[in-house]
Short mmCIF file of C-alpha atoms in Angstrom, two decimals:
data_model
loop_
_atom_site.label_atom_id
_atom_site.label_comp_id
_atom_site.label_asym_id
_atom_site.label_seq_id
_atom_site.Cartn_x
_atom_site.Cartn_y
_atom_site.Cartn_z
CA UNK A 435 15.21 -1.57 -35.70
CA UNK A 436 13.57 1.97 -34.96
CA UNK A 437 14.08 3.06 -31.88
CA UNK A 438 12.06 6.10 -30.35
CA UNK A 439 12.06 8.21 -26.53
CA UNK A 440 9.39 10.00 -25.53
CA UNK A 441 9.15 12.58 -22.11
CA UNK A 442 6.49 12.14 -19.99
CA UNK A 443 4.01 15.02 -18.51
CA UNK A 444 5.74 17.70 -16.49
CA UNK A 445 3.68 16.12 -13.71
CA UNK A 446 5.08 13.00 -14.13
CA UNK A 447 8.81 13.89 -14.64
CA UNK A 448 9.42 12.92 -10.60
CA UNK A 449 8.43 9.29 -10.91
CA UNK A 450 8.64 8.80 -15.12
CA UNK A 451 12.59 9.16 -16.45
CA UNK A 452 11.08 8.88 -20.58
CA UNK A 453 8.85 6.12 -22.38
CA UNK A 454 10.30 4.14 -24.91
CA UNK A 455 9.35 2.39 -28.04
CA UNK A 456 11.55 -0.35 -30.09
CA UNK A 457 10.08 -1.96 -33.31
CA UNK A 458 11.59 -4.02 -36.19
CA UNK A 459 11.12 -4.18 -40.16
CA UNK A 460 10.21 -7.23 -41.91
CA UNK A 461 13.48 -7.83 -43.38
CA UNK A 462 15.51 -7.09 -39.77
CA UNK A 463 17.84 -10.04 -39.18
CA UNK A 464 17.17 -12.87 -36.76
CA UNK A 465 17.49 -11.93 -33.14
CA UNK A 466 20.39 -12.79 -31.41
CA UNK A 467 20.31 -13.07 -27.25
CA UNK A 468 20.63 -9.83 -25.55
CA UNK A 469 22.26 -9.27 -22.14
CA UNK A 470 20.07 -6.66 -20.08
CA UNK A 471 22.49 -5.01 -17.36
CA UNK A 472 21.47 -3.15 -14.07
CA UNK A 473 20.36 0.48 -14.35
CA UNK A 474 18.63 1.73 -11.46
CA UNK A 475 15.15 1.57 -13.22
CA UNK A 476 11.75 -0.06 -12.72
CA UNK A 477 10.32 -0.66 -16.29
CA UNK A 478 6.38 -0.99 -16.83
CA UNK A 479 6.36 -3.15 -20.17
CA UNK A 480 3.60 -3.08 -22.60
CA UNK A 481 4.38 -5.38 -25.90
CA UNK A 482 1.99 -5.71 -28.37
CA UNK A 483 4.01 -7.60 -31.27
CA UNK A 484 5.47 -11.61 -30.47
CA UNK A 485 6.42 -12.25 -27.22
CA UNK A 486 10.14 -13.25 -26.01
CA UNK A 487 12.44 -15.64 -24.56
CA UNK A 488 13.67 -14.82 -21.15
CA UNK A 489 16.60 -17.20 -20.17
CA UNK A 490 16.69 -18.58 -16.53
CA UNK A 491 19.91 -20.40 -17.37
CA UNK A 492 22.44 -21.11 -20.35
CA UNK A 493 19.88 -23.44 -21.68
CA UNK A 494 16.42 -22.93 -20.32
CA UNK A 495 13.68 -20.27 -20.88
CA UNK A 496 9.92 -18.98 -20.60
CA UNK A 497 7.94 -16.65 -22.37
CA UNK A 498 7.42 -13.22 -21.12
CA UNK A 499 3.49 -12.08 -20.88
CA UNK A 500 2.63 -9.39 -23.05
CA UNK A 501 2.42 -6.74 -20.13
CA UNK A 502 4.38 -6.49 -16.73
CA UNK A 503 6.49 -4.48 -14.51
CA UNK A 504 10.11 -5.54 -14.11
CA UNK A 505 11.63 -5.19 -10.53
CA UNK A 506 14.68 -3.94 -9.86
CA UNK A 507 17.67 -5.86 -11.19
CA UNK A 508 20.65 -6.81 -9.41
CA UNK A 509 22.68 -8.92 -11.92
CA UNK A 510 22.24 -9.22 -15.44
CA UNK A 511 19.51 -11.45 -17.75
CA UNK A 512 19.46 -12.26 -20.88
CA UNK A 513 16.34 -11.92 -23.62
CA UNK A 514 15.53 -13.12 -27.10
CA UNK A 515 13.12 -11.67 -29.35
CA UNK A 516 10.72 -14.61 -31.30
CA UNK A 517 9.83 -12.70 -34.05
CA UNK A 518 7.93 -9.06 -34.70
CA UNK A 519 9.55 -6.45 -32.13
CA UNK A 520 6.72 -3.73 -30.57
CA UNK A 521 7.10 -2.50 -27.49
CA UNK A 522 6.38 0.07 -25.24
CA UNK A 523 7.65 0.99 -22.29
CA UNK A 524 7.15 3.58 -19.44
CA UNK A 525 11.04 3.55 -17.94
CA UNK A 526 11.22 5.00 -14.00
CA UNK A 527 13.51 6.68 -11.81
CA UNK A 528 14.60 5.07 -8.78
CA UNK A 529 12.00 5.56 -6.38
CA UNK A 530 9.92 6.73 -9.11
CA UNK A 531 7.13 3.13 -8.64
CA UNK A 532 6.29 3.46 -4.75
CA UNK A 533 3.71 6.31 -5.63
CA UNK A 534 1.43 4.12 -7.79
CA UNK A 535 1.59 0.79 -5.84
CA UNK A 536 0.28 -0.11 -2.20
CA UNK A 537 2.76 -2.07 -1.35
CA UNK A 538 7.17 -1.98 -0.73
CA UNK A 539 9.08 -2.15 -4.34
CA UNK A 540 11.28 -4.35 -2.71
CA UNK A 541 8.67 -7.28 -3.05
CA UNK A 542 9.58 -8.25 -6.08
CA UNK A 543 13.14 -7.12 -6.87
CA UNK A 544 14.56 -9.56 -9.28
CA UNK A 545 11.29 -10.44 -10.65
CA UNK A 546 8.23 -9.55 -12.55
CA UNK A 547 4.59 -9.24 -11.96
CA UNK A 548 1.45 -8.89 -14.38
CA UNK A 549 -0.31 -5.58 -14.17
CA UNK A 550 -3.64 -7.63 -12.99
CA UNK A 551 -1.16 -8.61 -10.00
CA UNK A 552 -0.28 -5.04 -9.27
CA UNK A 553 -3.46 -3.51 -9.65
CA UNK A 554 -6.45 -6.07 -9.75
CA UNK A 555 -9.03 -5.71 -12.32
CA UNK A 556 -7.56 -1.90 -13.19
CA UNK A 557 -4.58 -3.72 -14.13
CA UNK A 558 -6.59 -6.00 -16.35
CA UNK A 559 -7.99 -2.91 -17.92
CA UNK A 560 -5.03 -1.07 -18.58
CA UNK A 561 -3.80 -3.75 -20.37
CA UNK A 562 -6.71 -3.82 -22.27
CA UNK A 563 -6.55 -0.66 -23.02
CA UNK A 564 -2.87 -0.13 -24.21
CA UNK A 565 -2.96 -3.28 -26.47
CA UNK A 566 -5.55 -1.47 -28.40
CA UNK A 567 -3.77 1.37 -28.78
CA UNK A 568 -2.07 1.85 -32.44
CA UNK A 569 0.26 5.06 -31.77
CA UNK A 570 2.45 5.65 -28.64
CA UNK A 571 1.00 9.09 -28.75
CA UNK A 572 -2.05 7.04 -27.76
CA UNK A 573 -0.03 4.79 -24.94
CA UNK A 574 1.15 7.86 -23.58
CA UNK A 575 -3.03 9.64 -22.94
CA UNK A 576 -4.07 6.03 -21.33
CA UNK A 577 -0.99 5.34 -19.56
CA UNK A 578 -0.19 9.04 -18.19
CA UNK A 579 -3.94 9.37 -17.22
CA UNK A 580 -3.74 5.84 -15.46
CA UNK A 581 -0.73 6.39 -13.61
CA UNK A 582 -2.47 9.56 -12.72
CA UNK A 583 -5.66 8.15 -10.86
CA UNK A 584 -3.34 6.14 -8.85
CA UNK A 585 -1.25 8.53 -7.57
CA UNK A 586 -4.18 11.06 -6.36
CA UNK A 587 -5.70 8.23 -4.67
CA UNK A 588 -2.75 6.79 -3.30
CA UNK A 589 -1.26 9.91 -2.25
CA UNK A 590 1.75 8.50 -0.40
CA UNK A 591 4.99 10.62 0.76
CA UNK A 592 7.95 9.21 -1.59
CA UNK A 593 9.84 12.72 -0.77
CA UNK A 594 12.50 11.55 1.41
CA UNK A 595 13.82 8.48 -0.93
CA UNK A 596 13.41 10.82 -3.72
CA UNK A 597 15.85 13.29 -2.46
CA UNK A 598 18.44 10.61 -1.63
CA UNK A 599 18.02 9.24 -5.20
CA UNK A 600 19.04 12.63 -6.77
CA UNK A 601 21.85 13.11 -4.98
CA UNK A 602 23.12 10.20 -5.44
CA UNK A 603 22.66 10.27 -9.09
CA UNK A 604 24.21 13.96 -8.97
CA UNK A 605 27.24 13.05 -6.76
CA UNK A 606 27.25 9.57 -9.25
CA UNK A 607 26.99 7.20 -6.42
CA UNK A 608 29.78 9.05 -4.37
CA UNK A 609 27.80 9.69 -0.99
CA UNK A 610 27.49 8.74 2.43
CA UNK A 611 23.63 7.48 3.54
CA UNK A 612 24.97 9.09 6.96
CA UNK A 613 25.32 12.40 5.75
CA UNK A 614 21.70 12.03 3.83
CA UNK A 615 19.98 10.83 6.86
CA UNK A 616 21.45 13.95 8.56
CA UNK A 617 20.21 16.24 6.06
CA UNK A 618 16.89 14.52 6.21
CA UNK A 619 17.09 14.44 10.29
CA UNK A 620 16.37 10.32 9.82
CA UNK A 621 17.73 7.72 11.38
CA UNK A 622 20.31 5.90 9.12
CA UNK A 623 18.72 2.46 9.91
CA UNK A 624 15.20 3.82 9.13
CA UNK A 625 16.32 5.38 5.92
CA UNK A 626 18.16 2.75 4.75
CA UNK A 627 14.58 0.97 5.30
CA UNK A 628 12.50 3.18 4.27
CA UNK A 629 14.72 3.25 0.94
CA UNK A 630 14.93 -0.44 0.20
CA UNK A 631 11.46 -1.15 0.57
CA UNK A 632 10.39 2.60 -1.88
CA UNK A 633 13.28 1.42 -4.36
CA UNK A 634 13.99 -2.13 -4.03
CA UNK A 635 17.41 -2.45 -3.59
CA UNK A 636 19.81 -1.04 -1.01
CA UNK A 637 21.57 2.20 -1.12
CA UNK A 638 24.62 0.72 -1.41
CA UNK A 639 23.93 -1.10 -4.45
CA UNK A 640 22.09 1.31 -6.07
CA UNK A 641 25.64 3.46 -6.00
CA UNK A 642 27.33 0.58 -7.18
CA UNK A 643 24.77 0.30 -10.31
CA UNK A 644 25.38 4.40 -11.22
CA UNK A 645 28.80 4.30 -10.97
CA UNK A 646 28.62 1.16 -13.50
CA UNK A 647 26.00 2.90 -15.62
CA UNK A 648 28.64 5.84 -15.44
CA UNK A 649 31.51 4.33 -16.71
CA UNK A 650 29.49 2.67 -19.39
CA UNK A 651 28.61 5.80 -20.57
CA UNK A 652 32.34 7.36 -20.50
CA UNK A 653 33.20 4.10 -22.33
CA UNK A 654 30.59 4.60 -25.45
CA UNK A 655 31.54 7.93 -25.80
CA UNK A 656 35.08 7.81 -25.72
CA UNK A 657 35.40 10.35 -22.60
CA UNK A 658 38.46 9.04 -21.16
CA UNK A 659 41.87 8.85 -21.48
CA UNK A 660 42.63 4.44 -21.26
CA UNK A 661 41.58 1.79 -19.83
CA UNK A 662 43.28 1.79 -16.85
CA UNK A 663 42.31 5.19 -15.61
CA UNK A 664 38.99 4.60 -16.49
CA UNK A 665 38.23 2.98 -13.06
CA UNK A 666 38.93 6.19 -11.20
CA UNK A 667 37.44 8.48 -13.55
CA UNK A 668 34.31 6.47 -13.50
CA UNK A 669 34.16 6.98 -9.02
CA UNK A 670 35.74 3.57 -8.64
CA UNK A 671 38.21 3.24 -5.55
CA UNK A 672 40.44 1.01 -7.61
CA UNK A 673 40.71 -1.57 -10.46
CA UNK A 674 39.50 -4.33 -8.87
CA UNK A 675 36.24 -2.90 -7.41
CA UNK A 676 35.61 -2.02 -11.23
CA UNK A 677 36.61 -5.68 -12.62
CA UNK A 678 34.47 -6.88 -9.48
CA UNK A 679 31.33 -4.88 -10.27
CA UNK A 680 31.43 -5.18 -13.95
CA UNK A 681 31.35 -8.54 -13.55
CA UNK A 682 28.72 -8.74 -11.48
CA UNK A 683 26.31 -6.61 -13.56
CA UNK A 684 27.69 -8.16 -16.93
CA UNK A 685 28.43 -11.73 -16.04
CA UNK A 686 31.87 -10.85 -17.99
CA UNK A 687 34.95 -9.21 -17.26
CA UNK A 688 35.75 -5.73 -19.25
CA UNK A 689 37.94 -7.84 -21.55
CA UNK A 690 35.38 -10.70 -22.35
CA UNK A 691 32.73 -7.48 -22.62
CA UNK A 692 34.46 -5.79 -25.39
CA UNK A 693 36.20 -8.47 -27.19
CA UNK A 694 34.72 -7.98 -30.08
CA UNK A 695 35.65 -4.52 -30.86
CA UNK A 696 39.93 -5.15 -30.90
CA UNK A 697 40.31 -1.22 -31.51
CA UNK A 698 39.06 -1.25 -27.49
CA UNK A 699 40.16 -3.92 -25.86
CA UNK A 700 44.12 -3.55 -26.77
CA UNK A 701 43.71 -0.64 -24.26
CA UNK A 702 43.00 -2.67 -21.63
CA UNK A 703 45.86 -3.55 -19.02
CA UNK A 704 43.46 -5.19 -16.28
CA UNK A 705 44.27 -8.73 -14.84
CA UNK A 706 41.64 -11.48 -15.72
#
């Protein structure tokens, strides 16, 4: 499986985290099901290889369309490739949608929606036009210039929600929307509003999602000292907001998570 990030245009670097690409070889192994956890991030996919298998329960499925945004998660999902892997993907901050779209993020949190259903027949084109692109060097010109057009012609004010999305990425989820809407001289109610609707999901979750993303992180790179600390390290108020989260955003608990890796999990000392 090759695996490639790409950063977008310095003008772009507000709304557009990186692009991503993931292909597979002919001789890859079959695909097993994939869990796909909360991160914070609206994802505009373009795939261009066989489609997959998105699972709506245990047992039942559909097929994704080739091209679509993803909303904002709040739980996980799980997905199953069908064959060939190519796709490309444009991954974005927070708040980093509103600016393209004429209408609240929060619309379709949880869900998907073509790019025709987005944008009309300048979705239909854009898809067009990236499935006959051969290089993401070439997905990169078409989408960049795309996402472009929309944002001059849109020009909508995303400044506010974008400033509360950095700091709570800098302070890892570990902030008060009081204190923001002080800063920003805002109403808490009306930022809290104005934030769902730019985002699609609350403030309040979206902290809960970095500080998961963050201990994730501390996790796969060994920053930590055990198991048990790791909650507070990670900006967790105890052990059982962690267990609580992680299960919510994993469907398992930290022990199910990494039993299959015994050198971790024998450092684990949390209750079931």
């Amino acid at each position: 499986m090759q695996y490639n990030t790409y950063q977008p245009n310095e003008s772009l670097t507000k709304q557009v985290k990186f692009y991503w690409s993931l292909e597979n070889k002919e001789d890859d192994a079959p695909h097993d099901r994939e869990r796909i956890f909360p991160d914070g991030c609206i994802e505009l996919i373009f795939n261009y290889s066989d489609r997959f298998k998105k699972f709506d329960t245990d047992t039942d499925f559909h097929i994704q369309p080739p091209c679509f945004i993803h909303g904002q998660l709040k739980t996980y999902f799980e997905l199953q490739a069908t064959g060939r892997i190519g796709v490309f993907s444009a991954r974005m901050h927070p708040a980093g949608l509103q600016p393209f779209i004429d209408f609240d993020v929060d619309t379709f949190t949880g869900s998907t929606l073509t790019m025709s259903e987005v944008w009309g027949k300048d979705g239909e084109k854009l898809e067009t036009d990236m499935l006959a692109c051969t290089t993401n060097e070439q997905r990169i010109a078409v989408l960049e210039a795309f996402l472009l057009s929309k944002r001059q012609a849109l020009k909508i004010d995303n400044a506010p929600v974008e400033y509360c999305v950095d700091a709570m990425l800098k302070s890892v989820g570990d902030i008060a929307i009081d204190s923001l809407a002080d800063e920003l001289e805002i109403g808490k109610r009306q930022l809290e509003r104005r934030f769902t609707a730019a985002v699609g999901i609350s403030p309040k979750l979206l902290a809960r999602i970095i500080r998961f993303q963050n201990v994730l992180q501390l996790i796969e790179s060994n920053e930590f000292k055990n198991f048990t600390s790791i909650a507070y390290e990670g900006g967790f108020y105890d052990q059982a907001h962690f267990i609580r989260d992680f299960k919510d955003f994993t469907g398992l608990n930290p022990k199910q998570y990494f039993s299959e890796n015994l050198e971790m999990v024998k450092h684990f000392s949390f209750d079931d």
